[in-house]
XYZ file of C-alpha atoms in Angstrom:
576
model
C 0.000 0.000 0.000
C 1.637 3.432 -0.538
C -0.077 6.273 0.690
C 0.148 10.292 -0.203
C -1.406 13.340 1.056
C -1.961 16.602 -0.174
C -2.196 15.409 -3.488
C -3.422 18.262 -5.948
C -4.415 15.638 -8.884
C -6.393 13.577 -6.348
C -9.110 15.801 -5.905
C -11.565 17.017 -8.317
C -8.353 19.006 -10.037
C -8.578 21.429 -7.880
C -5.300 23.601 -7.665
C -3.460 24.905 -5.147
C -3.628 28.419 -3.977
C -0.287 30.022 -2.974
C 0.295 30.449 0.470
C 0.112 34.115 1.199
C -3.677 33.019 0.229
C -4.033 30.077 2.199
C -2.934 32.409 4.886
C -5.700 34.799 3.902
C -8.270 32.209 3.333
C -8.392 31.414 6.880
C -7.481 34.994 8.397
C -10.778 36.575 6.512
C -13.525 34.842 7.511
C -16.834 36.117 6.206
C -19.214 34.034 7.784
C -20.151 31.186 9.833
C -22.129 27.989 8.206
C -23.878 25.787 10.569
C -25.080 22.288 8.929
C -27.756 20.203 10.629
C -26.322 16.302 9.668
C -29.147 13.530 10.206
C -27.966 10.414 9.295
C -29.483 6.967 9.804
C -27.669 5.999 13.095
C -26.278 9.633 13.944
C -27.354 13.449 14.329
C -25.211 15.814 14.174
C -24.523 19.697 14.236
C -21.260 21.253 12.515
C -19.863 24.814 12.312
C -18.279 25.680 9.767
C -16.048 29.151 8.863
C -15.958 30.328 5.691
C -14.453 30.713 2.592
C -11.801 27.806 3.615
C -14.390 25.692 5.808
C -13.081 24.696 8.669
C -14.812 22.597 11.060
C -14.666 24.814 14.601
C -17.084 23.112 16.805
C -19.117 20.210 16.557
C -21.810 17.617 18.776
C -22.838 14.304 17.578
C -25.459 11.751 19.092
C -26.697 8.380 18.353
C -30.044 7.652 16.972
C -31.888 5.277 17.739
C -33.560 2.467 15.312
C -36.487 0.390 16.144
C -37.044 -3.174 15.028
C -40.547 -4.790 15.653
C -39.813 -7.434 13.161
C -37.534 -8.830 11.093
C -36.841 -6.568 8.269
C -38.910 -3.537 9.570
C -36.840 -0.358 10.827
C -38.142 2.521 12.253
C -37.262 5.676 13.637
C -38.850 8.421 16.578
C -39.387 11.586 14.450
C -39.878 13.747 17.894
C -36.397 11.824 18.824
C -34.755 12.940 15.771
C -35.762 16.609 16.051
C -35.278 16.454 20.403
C -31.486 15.286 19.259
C -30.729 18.248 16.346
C -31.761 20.686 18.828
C -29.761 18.900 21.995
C -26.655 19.112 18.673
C -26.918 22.949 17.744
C -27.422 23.834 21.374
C -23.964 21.772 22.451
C -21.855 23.078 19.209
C -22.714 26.648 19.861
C -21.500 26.296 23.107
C -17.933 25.395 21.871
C -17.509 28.609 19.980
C -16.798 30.856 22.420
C -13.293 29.346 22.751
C -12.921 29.931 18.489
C -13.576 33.283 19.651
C -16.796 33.414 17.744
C -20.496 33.657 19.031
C -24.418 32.166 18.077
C -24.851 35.640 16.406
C -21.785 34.772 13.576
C -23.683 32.136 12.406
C -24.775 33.657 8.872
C -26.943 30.817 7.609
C -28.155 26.657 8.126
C -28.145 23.835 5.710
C -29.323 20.273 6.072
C -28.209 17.339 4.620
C -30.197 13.907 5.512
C -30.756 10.327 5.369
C -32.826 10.034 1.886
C -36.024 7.731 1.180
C -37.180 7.862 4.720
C -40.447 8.631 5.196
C -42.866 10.626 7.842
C -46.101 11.257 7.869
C -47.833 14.080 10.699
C -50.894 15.557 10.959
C -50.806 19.328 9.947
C -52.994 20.155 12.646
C -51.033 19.230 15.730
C -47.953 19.025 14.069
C -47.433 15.823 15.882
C -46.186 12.508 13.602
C -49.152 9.979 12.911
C -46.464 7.257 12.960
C -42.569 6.273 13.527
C -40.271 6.823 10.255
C -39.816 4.260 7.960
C -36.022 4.074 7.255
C -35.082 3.796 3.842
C -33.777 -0.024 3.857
C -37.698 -1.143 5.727
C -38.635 -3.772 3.675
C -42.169 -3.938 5.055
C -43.663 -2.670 1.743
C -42.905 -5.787 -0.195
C -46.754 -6.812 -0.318
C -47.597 -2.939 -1.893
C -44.366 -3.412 -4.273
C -46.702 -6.825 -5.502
C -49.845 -4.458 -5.187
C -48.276 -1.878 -7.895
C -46.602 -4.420 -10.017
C -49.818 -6.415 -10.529
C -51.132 -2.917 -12.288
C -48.010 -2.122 -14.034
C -46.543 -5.423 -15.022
C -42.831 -4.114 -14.962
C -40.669 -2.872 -11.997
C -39.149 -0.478 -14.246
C -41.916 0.821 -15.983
C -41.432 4.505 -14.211
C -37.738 4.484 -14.984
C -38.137 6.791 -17.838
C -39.456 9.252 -15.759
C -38.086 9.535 -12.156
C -34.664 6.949 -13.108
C -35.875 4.237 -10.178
C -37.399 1.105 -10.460
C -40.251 0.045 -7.980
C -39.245 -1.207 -4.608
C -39.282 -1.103 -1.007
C -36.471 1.555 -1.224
C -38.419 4.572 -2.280
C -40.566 6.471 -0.405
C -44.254 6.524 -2.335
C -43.955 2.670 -1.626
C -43.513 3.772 1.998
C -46.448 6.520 2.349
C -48.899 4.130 0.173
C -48.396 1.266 3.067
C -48.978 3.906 5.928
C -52.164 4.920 4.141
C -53.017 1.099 3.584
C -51.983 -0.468 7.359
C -51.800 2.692 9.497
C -55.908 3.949 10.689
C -54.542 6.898 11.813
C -53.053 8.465 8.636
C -56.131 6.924 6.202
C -57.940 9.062 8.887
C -55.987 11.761 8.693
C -55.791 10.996 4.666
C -59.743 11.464 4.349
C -59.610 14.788 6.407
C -56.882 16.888 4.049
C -54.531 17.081 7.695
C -51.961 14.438 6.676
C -48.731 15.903 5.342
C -45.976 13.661 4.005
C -41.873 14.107 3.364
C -38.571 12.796 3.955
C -36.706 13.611 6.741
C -35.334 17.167 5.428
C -39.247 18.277 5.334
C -40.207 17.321 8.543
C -37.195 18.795 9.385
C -37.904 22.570 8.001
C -41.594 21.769 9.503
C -40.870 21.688 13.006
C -37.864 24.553 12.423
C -40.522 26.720 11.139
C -43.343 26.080 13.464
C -45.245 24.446 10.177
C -44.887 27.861 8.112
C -42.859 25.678 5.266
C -43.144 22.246 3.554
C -40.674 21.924 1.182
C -38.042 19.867 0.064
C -35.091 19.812 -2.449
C -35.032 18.475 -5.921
C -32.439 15.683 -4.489
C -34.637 14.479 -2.042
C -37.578 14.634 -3.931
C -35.847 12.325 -6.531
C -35.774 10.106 -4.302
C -39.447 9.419 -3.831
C -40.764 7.400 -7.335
C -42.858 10.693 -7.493
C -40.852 13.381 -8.941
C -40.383 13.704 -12.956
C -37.020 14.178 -13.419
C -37.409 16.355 -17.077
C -39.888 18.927 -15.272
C -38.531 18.337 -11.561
C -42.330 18.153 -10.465
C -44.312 15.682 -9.007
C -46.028 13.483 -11.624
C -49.775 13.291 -11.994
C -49.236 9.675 -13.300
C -47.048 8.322 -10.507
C -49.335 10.455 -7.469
C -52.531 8.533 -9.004
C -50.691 5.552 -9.293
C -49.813 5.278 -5.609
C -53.061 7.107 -4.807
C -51.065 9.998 -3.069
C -52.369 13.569 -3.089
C -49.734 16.390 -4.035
C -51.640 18.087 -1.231
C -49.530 15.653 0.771
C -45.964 16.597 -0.484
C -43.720 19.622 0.010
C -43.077 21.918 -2.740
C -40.002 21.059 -4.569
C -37.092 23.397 -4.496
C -33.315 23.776 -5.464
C -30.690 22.672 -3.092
C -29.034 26.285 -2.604
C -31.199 29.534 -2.131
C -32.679 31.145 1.295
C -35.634 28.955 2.503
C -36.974 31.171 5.254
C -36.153 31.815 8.757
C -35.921 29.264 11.776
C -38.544 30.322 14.202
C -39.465 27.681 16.231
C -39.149 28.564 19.977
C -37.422 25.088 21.169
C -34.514 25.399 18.784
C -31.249 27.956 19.918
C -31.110 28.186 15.947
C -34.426 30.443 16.033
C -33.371 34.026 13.789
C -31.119 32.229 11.867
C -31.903 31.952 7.511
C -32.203 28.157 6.135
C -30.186 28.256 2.740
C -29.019 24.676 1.992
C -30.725 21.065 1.391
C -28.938 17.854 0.763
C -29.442 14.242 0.384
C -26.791 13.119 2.436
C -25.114 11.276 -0.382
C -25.603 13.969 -2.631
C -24.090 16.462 -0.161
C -20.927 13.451 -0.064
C -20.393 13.925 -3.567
C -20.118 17.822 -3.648
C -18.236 17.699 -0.461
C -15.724 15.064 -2.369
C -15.628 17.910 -5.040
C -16.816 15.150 -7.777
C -18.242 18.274 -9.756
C -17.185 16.587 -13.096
C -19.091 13.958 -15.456
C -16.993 10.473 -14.222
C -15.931 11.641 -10.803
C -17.188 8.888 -8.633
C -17.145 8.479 -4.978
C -18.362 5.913 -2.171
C -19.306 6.295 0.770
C -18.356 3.307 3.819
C -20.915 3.534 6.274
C -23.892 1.040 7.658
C -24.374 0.575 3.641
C -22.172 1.859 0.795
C -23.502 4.904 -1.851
C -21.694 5.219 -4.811
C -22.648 8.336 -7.228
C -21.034 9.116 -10.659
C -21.352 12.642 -11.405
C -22.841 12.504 -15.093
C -22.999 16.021 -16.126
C -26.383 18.316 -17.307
C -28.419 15.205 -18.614
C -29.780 12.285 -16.541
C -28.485 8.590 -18.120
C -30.893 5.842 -17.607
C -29.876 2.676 -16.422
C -30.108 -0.745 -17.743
C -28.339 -2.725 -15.156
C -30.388 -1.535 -12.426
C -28.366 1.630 -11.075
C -30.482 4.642 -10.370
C -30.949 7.915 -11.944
C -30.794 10.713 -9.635
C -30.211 14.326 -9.251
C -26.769 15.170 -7.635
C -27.261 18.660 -7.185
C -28.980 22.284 -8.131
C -27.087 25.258 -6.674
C -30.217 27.739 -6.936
C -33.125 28.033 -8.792
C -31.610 29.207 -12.212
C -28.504 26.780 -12.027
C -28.217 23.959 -14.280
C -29.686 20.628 -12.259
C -26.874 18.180 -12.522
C -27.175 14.425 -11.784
C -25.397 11.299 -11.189
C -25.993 7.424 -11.191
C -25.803 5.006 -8.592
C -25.681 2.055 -7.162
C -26.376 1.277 -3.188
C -24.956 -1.283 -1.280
C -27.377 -1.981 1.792
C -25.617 -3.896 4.262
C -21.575 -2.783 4.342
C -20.574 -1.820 8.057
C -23.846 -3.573 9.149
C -22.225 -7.094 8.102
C -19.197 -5.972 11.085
C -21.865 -5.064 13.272
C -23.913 -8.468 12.672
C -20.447 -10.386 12.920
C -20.330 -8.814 16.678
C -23.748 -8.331 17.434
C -25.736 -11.506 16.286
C -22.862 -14.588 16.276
C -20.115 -12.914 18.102
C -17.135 -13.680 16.017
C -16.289 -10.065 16.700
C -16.227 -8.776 20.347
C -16.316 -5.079 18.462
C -16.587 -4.080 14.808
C -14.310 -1.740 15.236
C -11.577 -4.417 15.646
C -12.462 -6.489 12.225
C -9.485 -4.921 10.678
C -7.123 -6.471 13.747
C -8.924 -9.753 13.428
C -8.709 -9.797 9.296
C -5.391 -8.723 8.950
C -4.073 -12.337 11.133
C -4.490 -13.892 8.042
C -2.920 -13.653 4.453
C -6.186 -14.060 2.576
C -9.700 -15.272 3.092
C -9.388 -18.922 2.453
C -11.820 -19.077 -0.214
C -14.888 -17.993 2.063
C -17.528 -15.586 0.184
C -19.773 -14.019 2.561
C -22.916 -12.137 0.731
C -24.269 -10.313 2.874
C -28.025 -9.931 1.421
C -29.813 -10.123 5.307
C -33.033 -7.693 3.572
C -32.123 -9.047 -0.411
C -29.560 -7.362 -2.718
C -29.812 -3.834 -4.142
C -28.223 -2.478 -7.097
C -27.653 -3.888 -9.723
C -29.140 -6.884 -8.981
C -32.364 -5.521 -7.425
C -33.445 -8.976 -6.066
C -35.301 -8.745 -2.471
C -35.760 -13.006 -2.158
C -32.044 -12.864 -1.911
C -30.484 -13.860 1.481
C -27.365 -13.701 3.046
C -24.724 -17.031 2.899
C -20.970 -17.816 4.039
C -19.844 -20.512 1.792
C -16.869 -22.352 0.930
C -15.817 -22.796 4.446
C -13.642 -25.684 5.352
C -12.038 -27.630 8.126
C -9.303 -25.529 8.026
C -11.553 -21.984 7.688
C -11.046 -19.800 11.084
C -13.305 -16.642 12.738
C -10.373 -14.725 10.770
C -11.483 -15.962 7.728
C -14.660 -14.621 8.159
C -14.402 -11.618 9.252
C -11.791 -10.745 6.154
C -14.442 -11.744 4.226
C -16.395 -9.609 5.322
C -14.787 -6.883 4.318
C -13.867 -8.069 1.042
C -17.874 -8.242 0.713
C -18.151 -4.355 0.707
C -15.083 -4.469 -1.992
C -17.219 -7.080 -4.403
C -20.479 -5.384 -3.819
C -18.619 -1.931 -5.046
C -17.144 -3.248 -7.728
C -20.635 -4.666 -8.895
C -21.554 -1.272 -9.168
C -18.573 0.435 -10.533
C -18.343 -2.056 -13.283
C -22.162 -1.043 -14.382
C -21.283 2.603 -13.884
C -18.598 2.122 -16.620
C -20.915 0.411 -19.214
C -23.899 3.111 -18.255
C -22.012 6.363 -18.849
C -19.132 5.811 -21.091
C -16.739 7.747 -18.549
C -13.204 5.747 -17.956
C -13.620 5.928 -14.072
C -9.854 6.123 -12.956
C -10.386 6.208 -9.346
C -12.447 6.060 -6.399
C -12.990 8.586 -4.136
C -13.738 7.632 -0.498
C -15.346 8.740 3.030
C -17.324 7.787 5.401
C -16.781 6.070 9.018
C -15.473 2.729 7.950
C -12.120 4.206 5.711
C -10.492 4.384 9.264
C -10.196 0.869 7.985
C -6.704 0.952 6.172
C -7.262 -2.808 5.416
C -10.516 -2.010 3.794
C -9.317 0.959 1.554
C -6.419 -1.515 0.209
C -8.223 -4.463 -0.414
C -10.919 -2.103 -2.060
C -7.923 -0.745 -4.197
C -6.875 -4.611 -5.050
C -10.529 -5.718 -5.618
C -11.397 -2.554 -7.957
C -7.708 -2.100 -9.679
C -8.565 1.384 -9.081
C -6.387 3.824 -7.128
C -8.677 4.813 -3.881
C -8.267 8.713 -2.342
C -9.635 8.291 1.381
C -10.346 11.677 2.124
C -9.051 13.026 5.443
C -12.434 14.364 6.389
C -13.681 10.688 6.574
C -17.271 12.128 6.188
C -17.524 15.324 3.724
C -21.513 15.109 3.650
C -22.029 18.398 6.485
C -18.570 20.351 4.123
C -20.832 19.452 1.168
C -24.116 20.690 3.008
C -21.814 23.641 4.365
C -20.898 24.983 1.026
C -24.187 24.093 -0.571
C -26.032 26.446 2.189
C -22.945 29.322 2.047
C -22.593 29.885 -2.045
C -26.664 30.400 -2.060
C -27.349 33.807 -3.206
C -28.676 36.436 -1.110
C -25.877 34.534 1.074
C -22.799 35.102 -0.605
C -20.387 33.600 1.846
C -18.726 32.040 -1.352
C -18.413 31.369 -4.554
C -18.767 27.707 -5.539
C -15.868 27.594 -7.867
C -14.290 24.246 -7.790
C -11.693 24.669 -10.285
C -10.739 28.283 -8.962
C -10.524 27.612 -5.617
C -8.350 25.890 -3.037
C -9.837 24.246 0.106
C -8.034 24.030 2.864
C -9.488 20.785 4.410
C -9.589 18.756 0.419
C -6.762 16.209 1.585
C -6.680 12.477 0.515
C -5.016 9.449 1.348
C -3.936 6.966 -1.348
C -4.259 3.346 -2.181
C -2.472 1.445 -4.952
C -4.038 -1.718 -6.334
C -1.415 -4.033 -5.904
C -2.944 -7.228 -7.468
C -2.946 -8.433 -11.154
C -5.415 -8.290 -13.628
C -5.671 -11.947 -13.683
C -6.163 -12.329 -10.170
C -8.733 -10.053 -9.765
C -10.856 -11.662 -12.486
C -10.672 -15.168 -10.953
C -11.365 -13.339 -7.532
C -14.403 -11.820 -9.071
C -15.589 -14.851 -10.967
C -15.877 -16.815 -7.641
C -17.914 -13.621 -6.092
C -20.637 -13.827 -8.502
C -20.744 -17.377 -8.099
C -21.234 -16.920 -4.622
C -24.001 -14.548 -5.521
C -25.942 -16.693 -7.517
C -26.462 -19.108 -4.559
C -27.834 -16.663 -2.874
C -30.556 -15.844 -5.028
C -33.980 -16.956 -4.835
C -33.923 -18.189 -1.485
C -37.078 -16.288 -0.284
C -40.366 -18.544 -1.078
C -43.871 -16.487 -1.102
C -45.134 -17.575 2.086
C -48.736 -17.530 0.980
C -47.465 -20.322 -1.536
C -45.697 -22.024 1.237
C -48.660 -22.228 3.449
C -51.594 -23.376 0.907
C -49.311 -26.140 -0.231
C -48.922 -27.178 2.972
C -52.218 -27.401 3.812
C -52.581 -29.203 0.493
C -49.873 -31.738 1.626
C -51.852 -31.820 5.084
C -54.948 -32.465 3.682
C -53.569 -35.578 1.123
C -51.745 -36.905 4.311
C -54.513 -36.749 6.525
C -56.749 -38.519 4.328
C -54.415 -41.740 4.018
C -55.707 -43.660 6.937
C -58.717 -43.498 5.558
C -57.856 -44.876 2.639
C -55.669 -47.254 3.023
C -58.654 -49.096 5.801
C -61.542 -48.490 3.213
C -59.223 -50.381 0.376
C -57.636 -52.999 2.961
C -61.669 -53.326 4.119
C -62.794 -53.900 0.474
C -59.985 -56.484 -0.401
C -60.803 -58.504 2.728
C -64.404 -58.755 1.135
C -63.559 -59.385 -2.102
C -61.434 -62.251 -0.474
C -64.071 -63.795 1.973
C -66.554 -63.866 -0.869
C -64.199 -65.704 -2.895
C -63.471 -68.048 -0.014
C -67.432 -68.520 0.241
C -67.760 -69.569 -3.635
C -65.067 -71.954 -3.229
């Protein structure tokens, strides 16, 4: 492995200012940026000075996630916005030893965990029901429900660039309209009101004077049209959703409104900036050209490829999404990608569920006692695969173990999982866009894992730039919220610019072609076996009962046949 830092070439080409303007760059500070981060198992608040963006104070929690059955995952919505507020209250408390105050902070962006859903009632401003994360697989039946009207689970592709499935969030609000009394209640009386986490979000910060969302979170939903970046009649009557429902659809960088709710030490402050977290990830890895690809290592990967002005639709089961609008009259730009749903969760499971791990933090301790992974393939599928397979009766499997095969083993394989999985996807990117993708840039909480990074270098034969941020979603939010105009704490000029916290790390592939390819050829192998392995259980349980029923009846049978052959026999006997 050889590693570099500081590397002008291994950002998005972004030069190098001289130093009396580095110097400068951090002695003129125009602003401050605070960024609201709400990720699936963590909430954050960052502050942010500007133009260089530097992190100065920052509080994180944990979040918690609720799981009333197997595959379900929910969230508290008053939880999520009881923990932002506990954030920006403990962050603005740091700044007085920056030598800054509340009062500095200019503007707020957010930057969230996409696809999840709430629904409230607009009258009490209290949620009719917990969030349903993103990777809830509860909707499967209403994913049947739609397909048995539609035929084809990519028949909206064309459209909003996403196949149906339990991912997206219209399958989510149709099955709280369906199951949930409440919020068909609330449905029939106009109060219901519907979003992803960054609208419920701007709801409770503005006391319910704004619902609105951005056009990257919106794409998100299997609603929006990605041409006229509006909900679509078709796809609302479709999923029997009324636009009445949804927030009004806006650009990711331009003033909002003002915070005004009483419970939040933000109240005053201007709202400028909303993100899909991965989206945010991308700008913060300053990907702002058509090929520039990044991943992010967390609970589940995200890889986006920047694809310019126009949106390319998939074919091997990537999505089409939009990466980014920096104000109302900028050019939308978008990306494809692939997800990878369970990544760090595999670690955690390893610990967790069969203990091969006493923490996940340690997997990279445990893998690196041995050379390779013997041969063992672990897929990971626990909920089914995502991209680009797209196959939810998919389930997880360890094979080729042996005698010989050790915890070690395992847990390598493990990580070489997340490698294969990202591959998958990169290799699709490729063939989808026509861009050479030359590397792979990196964040997120699990690239602390060096052994990770290089084996994700050797799986990919792609150099890998780890950025030194480890998570650039809240810089991307942060910038996002700071160029918007009317704000004008910067300039979003990538290629112009130099950024005093864009730093990478380096990985060199160090295998050969040839041993990647067998490598790879045994991975999808492994894959296949995993497929399928999901049977309907409605099918299960009427054959069954059909099985029960044929068995039951046997005794039966067999004494009214064994009853008429002795009869047959006696009267033979007689006539003798």
């Amino acid at each position: 492995m050889t590693e570099g830092k500081n590397l002008p070439n291994s950002s998005a080409d972004v030069p190098f200012r001289s130093k009396e303007l580095r110097k400068q760059s951090l002695i003129q500070h125009t602003g401050l940026v605070g960024v609201i981060d709400e990720g699936t198992k963590t909430i954050g608040f960052s502050i942010y000075t500007t133009p260089d963006f530097k992190e100065i104070a920052a509080h994180r929690v944990e979040l918690s996630v609720i799981t009333p059955q197997d595959g379900w995952y929910e969230q508290d919505p008053l939880e999520i916005m009881a923990s932002i507020n506990k954030c920006a209250e403990e962050a603005i408390k740091q700044l007085p030893d920056q030598g800054f105050s509340a009062s500095d902070i200019s503007t707020v962006g957010i930057t969230n965990q996409r696809e999840t859903t709430i629904v409230w009632d607009a009258v009490t401003g209290k949620p009719l029901y917990n969030a349903l994360v993103w990777k809830d697989i509860r909707t499967s039946s209403t994913v049947e429900q739609i397909l048995a009207k539609v035929q084809d689970p990519n028949h909206f592709r064309n459209s909003t660039g996403l196949p149906i499935s339990t991912y997206f969030s219209a399958l989510k609000i149709r099955w709280l309209k369906d199951n949930v009394p409440e919020v068909r209640r609330a449905c029939r009386e106009n109060r219901c009101k519907a979003g992803t986490v960054d609208s419920w979000i701007v709801w409770n910060l503005t006391n319910g004077a704004l619902h609105i969302t951005d056009v990257t979170n919106a794409s998100r939903t299997l609603l929006m049209n990605l041409e006229t970046q509006n909900w679509d009649p078709v796809l609302l009557k479709t999923f029997a959703i009324k636009e009445e429902m949804l927030p009004t659809i806006r650009s990711c960088s331009e003033i909002f409104g003002k915070i005004t709710s009483e419970r939040s030490v933000l109240r005053g402050m201007t709202l400028s900036g909303i993100l899909g977290n991965q989206q945010a990830s991308l700008l913060g890895q300053m990907c702002v050209k058509p090929g520039q690809t990044k991943n992010t290592y967390r609970s589940g990967c995200f890889l986006l490829c920047n694809t310019g002005d126009k949106p390319v639709f998939s074919r091997h089961g990537l999505l089409t999404t939009v990466a980014y609008k920096l104000g109302p009259h900028a050019p939308t730009i978008y990306a494809i990608e692939g997800a990878v749903s369970v990544a760090g969760h595999a670690l955690s499971w390893l610990q967790q569920k069969v203990r091969l791990l006493p923490d996940s933090r340690d997997a990279e301790k445990y893998a690196e006692m041995v050379p390779t992974s013997g041969d063992v393939y672990f897929v990971p599928a626990f909920t089914g695969l995502y991209a680009p397979y797209w196959r939810q009766n998919a389930r997880g499997i360890i094979i080729g173990l042996t005698q010989f095969t050790r915890k070690n083993h395992i847990v390598r394989a493990a990580l070489e999982s997340i490698c294969f999985q990202t591959r998958d996807i990169l290799e699709c990117m490729h063939q989808e866009c026509g861009y050479e993708i030359n590397k792979l840039h990196a964040d997120g909480k699990l690239t602390t894992n060096n052994l990770l990074m290089q084996l994700q270098a050797d799986t990919a034969g792609l150099p890998v730039f780890r950025s030194q941020l480890m998570d650039s979603t809240a810089f991307g939010a942060a910038m996002c919220a700071a160029q918007a105009d009317g704000i004008n704490l910067c300039k979003f000029e990538p290629e112009k610019r130099y950024y005093e916290n864009v730093h990478y790390d380096t990985f060199l592939p160090t295998t050969t072609d040839l041993e990647r390819k067998e490598r790879y050829g045994k991975w999808k192998r492994a894959v296949e076996r995993s497929l399928g392995w999901v049977i309907k259980q409605k099918n299960t349980r009427e054959h069954s009962e059909e099985n029960y029923r044929m068995l039951s009846s046997l005794p039966a049978s067999i004494f009214l046949i064994s009853s008429f052959a002795m009869l047959v026999h006696s009267l033979a006997a007689t006539a003798h």
